[in-house]
Tab-separated table of C-alpha atoms in Angstrom:
chain	number	residue	atom	x	y	z
A	162	UNK	CA	0.010	0.015	0.212
A	163	UNK	CA	2.884	2.360	0.674
A	164	UNK	CA	3.735	2.793	-3.133
A	165	UNK	CA	0.272	3.024	-3.898
A	166	UNK	CA	0.210	5.231	-7.320
A	167	UNK	CA	-0.972	8.788	-5.938
A	168	UNK	CA	-2.163	9.886	-9.182
A	169	UNK	CA	-4.962	7.598	-9.651
A	170	UNK	CA	-5.452	7.179	-6.952
A	171	UNK	CA	-7.008	10.856	-6.362
A	172	UNK	CA	-8.992	10.454	-9.941
A	173	UNK	CA	-10.014	7.701	-8.640
A	174	UNK	CA	-11.311	9.635	-4.794
A	175	UNK	CA	-12.691	12.467	-7.007
A	176	UNK	CA	-14.805	10.351	-8.935
A	177	UNK	CA	-16.410	8.791	-6.170
A	178	UNK	CA	-17.108	12.208	-3.460
A	179	UNK	CA	-18.419	13.848	-7.233
A	180	UNK	CA	-20.721	11.007	-6.953
A	181	UNK	CA	-21.671	11.673	-3.383
A	182	UNK	CA	-22.259	15.149	-3.601
A	183	UNK	CA	-24.446	14.417	-6.669
A	184	UNK	CA	-26.940	11.710	-4.228
A	185	UNK	CA	-26.281	12.947	-0.755
A	186	UNK	CA	-25.336	16.512	-1.663
A	187	UNK	CA	-22.182	18.283	-0.281
A	188	UNK	CA	-23.089	20.521	3.352
A	189	UNK	CA	-22.758	22.659	5.547
A	190	UNK	CA	-20.454	22.908	9.211
A	191	UNK	CA	-23.506	24.097	9.904
A	192	UNK	CA	-25.892	20.840	8.829
A	193	UNK	CA	-26.762	18.382	10.882
A	194	UNK	CA	-25.376	15.938	8.744
A	195	UNK	CA	-22.259	17.713	8.480
A	196	UNK	CA	-19.329	15.128	9.786
A	197	UNK	CA	-21.775	11.951	8.083
A	198	UNK	CA	-20.425	14.176	4.811
A	199	UNK	CA	-17.148	13.985	5.345
A	200	UNK	CA	-17.582	10.347	7.083
A	201	UNK	CA	-18.536	9.972	3.797
A	202	UNK	CA	-15.495	10.736	1.600
A	203	UNK	CA	-13.533	9.470	3.423
A	204	UNK	CA	-15.100	5.930	3.201
A	205	UNK	CA	-14.242	6.587	-0.819
A	206	UNK	CA	-11.055	7.810	-0.411
A	207	UNK	CA	-10.321	3.878	1.322
A	208	UNK	CA	-12.714	2.008	-1.261
A	209	UNK	CA	-9.971	4.435	-4.080
A	210	UNK	CA	-7.224	3.015	-2.281
A	211	UNK	CA	-8.071	0.121	-2.485
A	212	UNK	CA	-9.210	0.000	-6.546
A	213	UNK	CA	-5.954	1.353	-7.088
A	214	UNK	CA	-4.409	-1.291	-5.726
A	215	UNK	CA	-6.553	-4.172	-7.158
A	216	UNK	CA	-5.385	-2.244	-10.656
A	217	UNK	CA	-2.096	-1.870	-10.344
A	218	UNK	CA	-1.464	-6.025	-8.895
A	219	UNK	CA	-4.175	-6.854	-11.913
A	220	UNK	CA	-1.477	-4.565	-14.257
A	221	UNK	CA	1.740	-5.976	-12.396
A	222	UNK	CA	0.564	-10.111	-13.079
A	223	UNK	CA	0.755	-9.013	-16.623
A	224	UNK	CA	4.440	-8.604	-16.931
A	225	UNK	CA	5.581	-11.876	-17.110
A	226	UNK	CA	5.325	-14.545	-19.512
A	227	UNK	CA	4.709	-18.352	-19.688
A	228	UNK	CA	7.532	-17.896	-19.563
A	229	UNK	CA	8.514	-15.654	-16.427
A	230	UNK	CA	10.166	-13.249	-18.834
A	231	UNK	CA	9.444	-10.102	-19.326
A	232	UNK	CA	6.762	-9.232	-22.104
A	233	UNK	CA	7.758	-6.799	-24.749
A	234	UNK	CA	5.908	-3.076	-23.803
A	235	UNK	CA	3.412	-3.271	-26.530
A	236	UNK	CA	3.017	-7.356	-25.804
A	237	UNK	CA	2.138	-6.104	-22.041
A	238	UNK	CA	-0.018	-3.501	-23.258
A	239	UNK	CA	-2.232	-4.946	-25.731
A	240	UNK	CA	-2.771	-7.801	-22.909
A	241	UNK	CA	-3.483	-5.260	-20.620
A	242	UNK	CA	-6.179	-4.149	-22.107
A	243	UNK	CA	-9.297	-5.276	-20.979
A	244	UNK	CA	-7.929	-4.014	-16.996
A	245	UNK	CA	-7.802	-0.886	-18.071
A	246	UNK	CA	-11.111	-0.902	-19.651
A	247	UNK	CA	-12.874	-2.922	-17.012
A	248	UNK	CA	-10.838	-0.630	-14.160
A	249	UNK	CA	-11.636	2.390	-15.881
A	250	UNK	CA	-14.574	2.980	-17.925
A	251	UNK	CA	-16.921	-0.079	-17.795
A	252	UNK	CA	-16.769	-1.104	-13.451
A	253	UNK	CA	-15.758	2.852	-12.619
A	254	UNK	CA	-18.671	3.963	-14.864
A	255	UNK	CA	-21.168	0.817	-12.982
A	256	UNK	CA	-19.088	2.305	-9.087
A	257	UNK	CA	-19.908	5.678	-9.849
A	258	UNK	CA	-23.788	5.353	-10.491
A	259	UNK	CA	-24.193	3.560	-7.630
A	260	UNK	CA	-22.170	5.361	-5.292
A	261	UNK	CA	-24.875	7.844	-6.557
A	262	UNK	CA	-27.592	5.794	-6.033
A	263	UNK	CA	-26.612	5.015	-1.974
A	264	UNK	CA	-25.384	8.203	-1.898
A	265	UNK	CA	-29.030	9.675	-2.421
A	266	UNK	CA	-30.342	6.493	-0.297
A	267	UNK	CA	-27.807	7.786	2.568
A	268	UNK	CA	-29.000	11.134	3.041
A	269	UNK	CA	-32.283	10.041	2.722
A	270	UNK	CA	-31.865	7.129	5.405
A	271	UNK	CA	-30.460	9.794	7.692
A	272	UNK	CA	-33.745	11.840	7.598
A	273	UNK	CA	-35.889	9.104	7.832
A	274	UNK	CA	-34.336	8.957	11.503
A	275	UNK	CA	-34.957	11.898	12.596
A	276	UNK	CA	-38.926	12.257	11.262
A	277	UNK	CA	-39.341	8.410	12.684
A	278	UNK	CA	-41.432	9.728	15.744
A	279	UNK	CA	-42.991	10.998	12.910
A	280	UNK	CA	-43.343	8.599	9.902
A	281	UNK	CA	-42.642	5.945	12.109
A	282	UNK	CA	-43.015	3.305	9.135
A	283	UNK	CA	-40.107	3.257	5.923
A	284	UNK	CA	-42.654	1.462	2.549
A	285	UNK	CA	-39.615	0.143	-0.518
A	286	UNK	CA	-40.661	1.913	-3.586
A	287	UNK	CA	-41.252	-0.508	-6.918
A	288	UNK	CA	-38.013	0.019	-9.210
A	289	UNK	CA	-38.254	3.100	-12.105
A	290	UNK	CA	-36.244	0.828	-14.070
A	291	UNK	CA	-37.758	0.290	-18.321
A	292	UNK	CA	-37.005	-3.590	-17.671
A	293	UNK	CA	-36.779	-3.989	-13.467
A	294	UNK	CA	-34.762	-7.810	-12.843
A	295	UNK	CA	-36.646	-9.737	-11.091
A	296	UNK	CA	-33.978	-9.413	-7.189
A	297	UNK	CA	-35.985	-7.013	-5.279
A	298	UNK	CA	-40.581	-8.451	-6.782
A	299	UNK	CA	-40.666	-9.544	-3.629
A	300	UNK	CA	-40.011	-5.944	-1.617
A	301	UNK	CA	-41.662	-4.266	-3.856
A	302	UNK	CA	-44.609	-2.432	-1.305
A	303	UNK	CA	-42.886	-3.577	2.411
A	304	UNK	CA	-44.454	-1.676	4.749
A	305	UNK	CA	-41.618	-1.959	7.864
A	306	UNK	CA	-40.712	0.305	10.702
A	307	UNK	CA	-37.220	2.436	10.895
A	308	UNK	CA	-35.743	0.867	12.918
A	309	UNK	CA	-36.653	-3.399	11.817
A	310	UNK	CA	-33.308	-5.258	11.622
A	311	UNK	CA	-34.820	-6.472	8.115
A	312	UNK	CA	-33.053	-2.700	6.794
A	313	UNK	CA	-30.321	-4.173	7.615
A	314	UNK	CA	-29.582	-7.262	5.526
A	315	UNK	CA	-32.725	-5.905	2.115
A	316	UNK	CA	-32.806	-2.645	1.224
A	317	UNK	CA	-32.681	-0.259	-2.451
A	318	UNK	CA	-29.413	0.176	-3.649
A	319	UNK	CA	-27.583	-3.763	-2.187
A	320	UNK	CA	-27.866	-4.662	-6.165
A	321	UNK	CA	-25.666	-3.418	-9.377
A	322	UNK	CA	-28.480	-1.041	-11.381
A	323	UNK	CA	-31.345	-0.785	-8.688
A	324	UNK	CA	-33.802	1.785	-8.833
A	325	UNK	CA	-35.863	1.122	-6.135
A	326	UNK	CA	-36.751	3.340	-3.171
A	327	UNK	CA	-37.410	4.386	0.370
A	328	UNK	CA	-40.090	6.432	1.194
A	329	UNK	CA	-41.262	7.552	4.861
A	330	UNK	CA	-45.143	6.439	5.804
A	331	UNK	CA	-47.531	6.356	8.759
A	332	UNK	CA	-49.290	3.017	6.996
A	333	UNK	CA	-49.523	-0.174	8.886
A	334	UNK	CA	-46.526	-2.831	8.581
A	335	UNK	CA	-46.831	-5.614	6.271
A	336	UNK	CA	-45.434	-8.932	6.421
A	337	UNK	CA	-41.382	-9.597	5.636
A	338	UNK	CA	-41.737	-11.578	2.618
A	339	UNK	CA	-40.098	-14.928	2.565
A	340	UNK	CA	-37.378	-14.306	0.270
A	341	UNK	CA	-35.786	-12.579	2.075
A	342	UNK	CA	-34.987	-15.377	4.311
A	343	UNK	CA	-33.854	-17.147	1.008
A	344	UNK	CA	-30.060	-17.044	-0.920
A	345	UNK	CA	-31.508	-16.313	-3.503
A	346	UNK	CA	-31.554	-13.050	-2.960
A	347	UNK	CA	-29.148	-11.784	-1.053
A	348	UNK	CA	-27.043	-8.845	-1.372
A	349	UNK	CA	-24.017	-8.589	-4.257
A	350	UNK	CA	-20.840	-8.248	-2.266
A	351	UNK	CA	-20.412	-5.456	-1.779
A	352	UNK	CA	-23.234	-4.092	-1.239
A	353	UNK	CA	-24.593	-5.504	1.316
A	354	UNK	CA	-24.398	-3.014	4.502
A	355	UNK	CA	-26.741	-0.232	5.054
A	356	UNK	CA	-24.880	3.649	3.818
A	357	UNK	CA	-27.021	5.641	5.655
A	358	UNK	CA	-25.892	4.092	9.159
A	359	UNK	CA	-21.958	3.355	8.868
A	360	UNK	CA	-21.060	5.622	5.974
A	361	UNK	CA	-19.728	3.312	3.107
A	362	UNK	CA	-21.291	3.308	-0.194
A	363	UNK	CA	-19.465	0.428	-0.666
A	364	UNK	CA	-18.808	-1.870	2.646
A	365	UNK	CA	-15.940	-4.577	3.193
A	366	UNK	CA	-17.555	-7.598	1.606
A	367	UNK	CA	-16.380	-5.478	-2.131
A	368	UNK	CA	-13.962	-8.144	-4.191
A	369	UNK	CA	-11.518	-5.079	-4.096
A	370	UNK	CA	-11.405	-5.759	-0.140
A	371	UNK	CA	-9.692	-9.135	-1.606
A	372	UNK	CA	-10.399	-11.855	0.641
A	373	UNK	CA	-13.399	-9.859	2.954
A	374	UNK	CA	-13.263	-8.710	6.801
A	375	UNK	CA	-10.323	-10.052	8.224
A	376	UNK	CA	-8.051	-8.370	5.037
A	377	UNK	CA	-9.945	-5.196	5.930
A	378	UNK	CA	-8.880	-5.135	9.259
A	379	UNK	CA	-5.377	-5.770	8.579
A	380	UNK	CA	-4.635	-3.299	5.369
A	381	UNK	CA	-7.190	-0.301	7.313
A	382	UNK	CA	-5.163	1.713	9.551
A	383	UNK	CA	-2.565	1.370	6.674
A	384	UNK	CA	-4.885	2.741	4.488
A	385	UNK	CA	-6.722	5.089	6.705
A	386	UNK	CA	-3.437	6.806	7.349
A	387	UNK	CA	-1.896	6.784	3.601
A	388	UNK	CA	-5.948	8.681	2.562
A	389	UNK	CA	-5.307	11.084	5.698
A	390	UNK	CA	-1.666	12.298	4.934
A	391	UNK	CA	-4.272	12.764	1.582
A	392	UNK	CA	-6.832	14.506	2.959
A	393	UNK	CA	-4.179	17.007	4.688
A	394	UNK	CA	-2.241	17.941	1.695
A	395	UNK	CA	-5.604	18.583	-0.164
A	396	UNK	CA	-6.324	20.910	2.255
A	397	UNK	CA	-3.017	22.452	1.705
A	398	UNK	CA	-4.292	22.682	-1.692
A	399	UNK	CA	-6.778	25.096	-0.825
A	400	UNK	CA	-3.917	27.630	-0.620
A	401	UNK	CA	-2.533	26.829	-4.065
A	402	UNK	CA	-4.451	28.384	-6.908
A	403	UNK	CA	-3.309	26.882	-10.824
A	404	UNK	CA	-1.290	29.401	-13.297
A	405	UNK	CA	-3.651	30.641	-15.968
A	406	UNK	CA	-0.796	28.625	-19.327
A	407	UNK	CA	0.625	25.688	-17.307
A	408	UNK	CA	-2.650	25.141	-15.769
A	409	UNK	CA	-2.719	22.622	-12.356
A	410	UNK	CA	0.391	21.337	-12.554
A	411	UNK	CA	2.259	23.774	-11.982
A	412	UNK	CA	0.260	25.977	-8.188
A	413	UNK	CA	1.058	29.093	-7.324
A	414	UNK	CA	0.378	29.573	-3.098
A	415	UNK	CA	-2.038	31.924	-1.971
A	416	UNK	CA	1.006	34.438	-0.945
A	417	UNK	CA	3.463	33.642	-2.605
A	418	UNK	CA	6.413	35.985	-2.766
A	419	UNK	CA	4.822	39.119	-4.757
A	420	UNK	CA	8.481	40.571	-5.984
A	421	UNK	CA	9.518	37.033	-7.529
A	422	UNK	CA	5.861	35.508	-8.645
A	423	UNK	CA	6.376	36.763	-12.486
A	424	UNK	CA	9.500	35.121	-12.796
A	425	UNK	CA	8.914	32.056	-10.184
A	426	UNK	CA	5.700	31.765	-13.164
A	427	UNK	CA	8.032	32.506	-15.970
A	428	UNK	CA	10.555	29.822	-15.198
A	429	UNK	CA	7.968	26.994	-13.795
A	430	UNK	CA	6.387	27.074	-17.333
A	431	UNK	CA	9.709	26.396	-19.178
A	432	UNK	CA	10.321	23.964	-16.890
A	433	UNK	CA	6.349	22.441	-16.649
A	434	UNK	CA	6.800	22.838	-20.748
A	435	UNK	CA	10.393	20.747	-20.685
A	436	UNK	CA	9.267	17.842	-18.471
A	437	UNK	CA	5.550	16.207	-18.933
A	438	UNK	CA	5.954	15.008	-15.916
A	439	UNK	CA	6.895	17.792	-13.836
A	440	UNK	CA	4.573	19.117	-10.854
A	441	UNK	CA	5.478	22.451	-9.354
A	442	UNK	CA	4.383	24.841	-6.333
A	443	UNK	CA	5.003	28.517	-6.306
A	444	UNK	CA	5.668	28.303	-2.527
A	445	UNK	CA	4.769	30.267	0.504
A	446	UNK	CA	6.733	33.259	0.961
A	447	UNK	CA	8.610	33.869	4.666
A	448	UNK	CA	11.963	34.520	5.927
A	449	UNK	CA	13.678	32.147	9.323
A	450	UNK	CA	14.396	34.347	12.198
A	451	UNK	CA	17.807	34.169	10.619
A	452	UNK	CA	16.093	36.494	7.802
A	453	UNK	CA	16.735	33.662	4.783
A	454	UNK	CA	13.982	33.196	2.826
A	455	UNK	CA	11.929	29.616	2.012
A	456	UNK	CA	12.593	27.573	-1.088
A	457	UNK	CA	10.421	29.447	-3.597
A	458	UNK	CA	9.671	25.581	-5.327
A	459	UNK	CA	8.392	22.163	-4.275
A	460	UNK	CA	9.398	20.306	-7.786
A	461	UNK	CA	7.519	16.445	-7.150
A	462	UNK	CA	7.534	16.969	-3.197
A	463	UNK	CA	11.356	17.878	-2.835
A	464	UNK	CA	12.596	21.228	-1.946
A	465	UNK	CA	14.197	23.704	-4.798
A	466	UNK	CA	14.706	27.851	-5.204
A	467	UNK	CA	15.380	29.381	-9.258
A	468	UNK	CA	19.259	31.061	-8.791
A	469	UNK	CA	19.129	34.305	-11.430
A	470	UNK	CA	21.952	34.145	-12.554
A	471	UNK	CA	24.025	37.214	-14.841
A	472	UNK	CA	26.710	34.671	-15.988
A	473	UNK	CA	27.684	31.330	-15.385
A	474	UNK	CA	29.845	32.153	-12.587
A	475	UNK	CA	26.904	32.947	-10.410
A	476	UNK	CA	25.952	29.264	-10.343
A	477	UNK	CA	28.657	29.130	-7.674
A	478	UNK	CA	27.388	30.752	-5.200
A	479	UNK	CA	23.441	29.268	-6.343
A	480	UNK	CA	24.607	25.986	-5.022
A	481	UNK	CA	26.013	27.915	-1.862
A	482	UNK	CA	22.374	29.408	-0.876
A	483	UNK	CA	20.399	26.314	-2.406
A	484	UNK	CA	21.670	24.103	0.303
A	485	UNK	CA	21.426	26.615	2.981
A	486	UNK	CA	18.325	26.964	2.538
A	487	UNK	CA	17.420	22.450	2.407
A	488	UNK	CA	17.382	23.113	-1.780
A	489	UNK	CA	17.282	18.843	-3.247
A	490	UNK	CA	16.761	20.917	-6.803
A	491	UNK	CA	19.424	23.750	-7.475
A	492	UNK	CA	17.759	25.534	-10.850
A	493	UNK	CA	19.901	28.160	-12.403
A	494	UNK	CA	18.208	30.033	-14.194
A	495	UNK	CA	19.341	32.928	-17.467
A	496	UNK	CA	16.160	34.023	-18.769
A	497	UNK	CA	15.770	36.541	-16.544
A	498	UNK	CA	19.113	38.187	-17.108
A	499	UNK	CA	19.939	36.583	-20.302
A	500	UNK	CA	17.242	35.702	-22.360
A	501	UNK	CA	17.837	35.355	-26.073
A	502	UNK	CA	22.053	35.953	-25.426
A	503	UNK	CA	24.494	34.049	-25.521
A	504	UNK	CA	25.926	31.834	-22.376
A	505	UNK	CA	29.759	31.069	-22.135
A	506	UNK	CA	28.695	26.939	-22.441
A	507	UNK	CA	31.567	25.267	-21.245
A	508	UNK	CA	31.989	27.131	-18.313
A	509	UNK	CA	28.449	26.126	-16.977
A	510	UNK	CA	30.246	22.389	-17.570
A	511	UNK	CA	33.268	23.080	-15.465
A	512	UNK	CA	31.183	25.120	-12.239
A	513	UNK	CA	28.622	21.930	-12.843
A	514	UNK	CA	31.062	19.344	-12.135
A	515	UNK	CA	32.986	21.322	-8.922
A	516	UNK	CA	29.591	20.923	-7.745
A	517	UNK	CA	30.383	17.061	-6.715
A	518	UNK	CA	30.494	16.941	-3.477
A	519	UNK	CA	26.531	17.701	-3.605
A	520	UNK	CA	25.959	15.246	-6.034
A	521	UNK	CA	27.614	12.898	-4.918
A	522	UNK	CA	26.451	13.478	-1.552
A	523	UNK	CA	22.880	13.019	-2.102
A	524	UNK	CA	22.056	16.781	-0.716
A	525	UNK	CA	22.108	17.716	-4.204
A	526	UNK	CA	19.630	15.471	-6.516
A	527	UNK	CA	19.153	17.535	-9.788
A	528	UNK	CA	19.665	20.624	-11.281
A	529	UNK	CA	17.967	22.896	-14.000
A	530	UNK	CA	19.511	24.423	-16.251
A	531	UNK	CA	16.496	27.416	-17.482
A	532	UNK	CA	17.809	29.408	-21.399
A	533	UNK	CA	15.827	30.808	-24.410
A	534	UNK	CA	12.380	29.213	-22.679
A	535	UNK	CA	14.291	25.547	-22.977
A	536	UNK	CA	14.931	23.410	-19.743
A	537	UNK	CA	16.728	20.437	-19.180
A	538	UNK	CA	18.123	18.393	-16.100
A	539	UNK	CA	21.759	17.273	-14.486
A	540	UNK	CA	21.860	14.625	-11.618
A	541	UNK	CA	24.438	12.657	-9.937
A	542	UNK	CA	24.696	10.288	-12.863
A	543	UNK	CA	25.986	13.176	-15.483
A	544	UNK	CA	26.666	16.236	-13.339
A	545	UNK	CA	29.780	14.882	-14.366
A	546	UNK	CA	30.397	15.099	-18.510
A	547	UNK	CA	31.440	17.999	-19.631
A	548	UNK	CA	31.169	17.576	-22.695
A	549	UNK	CA	27.319	16.228	-22.470
A	550	UNK	CA	26.602	19.226	-20.471
A	551	UNK	CA	27.730	21.188	-23.737
A	552	UNK	CA	26.290	18.863	-25.992
A	553	UNK	CA	22.519	19.601	-24.235
A	554	UNK	CA	23.228	23.630	-24.194
A	555	UNK	CA	23.389	23.537	-27.745
A	556	UNK	CA	20.962	21.397	-28.730
A	557	UNK	CA	18.931	23.249	-26.195
A	558	UNK	CA	19.606	26.929	-27.859
A	559	UNK	CA	21.617	28.359	-24.775
């Protein structure tokens, strides 16, 4: 679970939360169901984590052929087509629609509980489906008290695609149908709980939870810790806005340094344009008690700062000050002062090579050179390859 793909997880989580907002409706602090609403969303995160884990495992299981040899990418891509279609299309669409239905049922149930002194009973309403299934036919019209145990075993929404409903009533109760005790009418795995009580749109019997409750109990603390981390991360993200050009890959803190904001956005846009998988945040502007300002960037989770040098001679000072700020990444930005001007490529390569101690110790993990709207990356693998650096500078038109 520690290697779960956060990007994929967040995509799934957002989809389930959207379904919750559609079915349950978003709630404010003053609403009596605000805490329950948040618990629904948190449990959506748990379900999304298990789905992501299952998806990754299913994909990984196809990496090797029958002889245990690694498949070519083309072969693996072809062999996993059905898996991708199921997880991110067919199953996901069904899960979304079911989540909307069960979130709506959850909202209704909370209301039923509050009004049971006036309307003590619930009536199972016939499906609105054009071609209804037979699973719930025996329950249509059944009227039982809100607190009746039958609602723990059977309820609308406990079958995939169900379009039955519930409504509160003061009509007299009816008999529980004999079919209620038949295994034929058992709820579908993952839908055998009452989401209006436990705030889980999908229960621990769902196949994503592997072997059921015991597996869920074992992994649940790990998953919940992961989800809590994501919740806290999302709270932080509320202080950021998307860049108008680069979008969500370049986020700007609402209290970013105004004096350098345009330069930070310019360099950030150059970086994300040149590195498709890169995600950047321009951080809040803070100075510590010694007057040292915090790093301006966070790049793929690592602290970084841009040094807007006036020549290659500024590289050394740039590395030194970046280390003093606790950075793992240094950005040497020539475009502030040397846009469309020549840079001494050999001297740049030489001065980068002098930073052997920084790269070898791991203090500095990456260095990005930005010039003329282009960028390339230097790491421990190539910092001392002067010919390669010069060639990269040439290719970038520097």
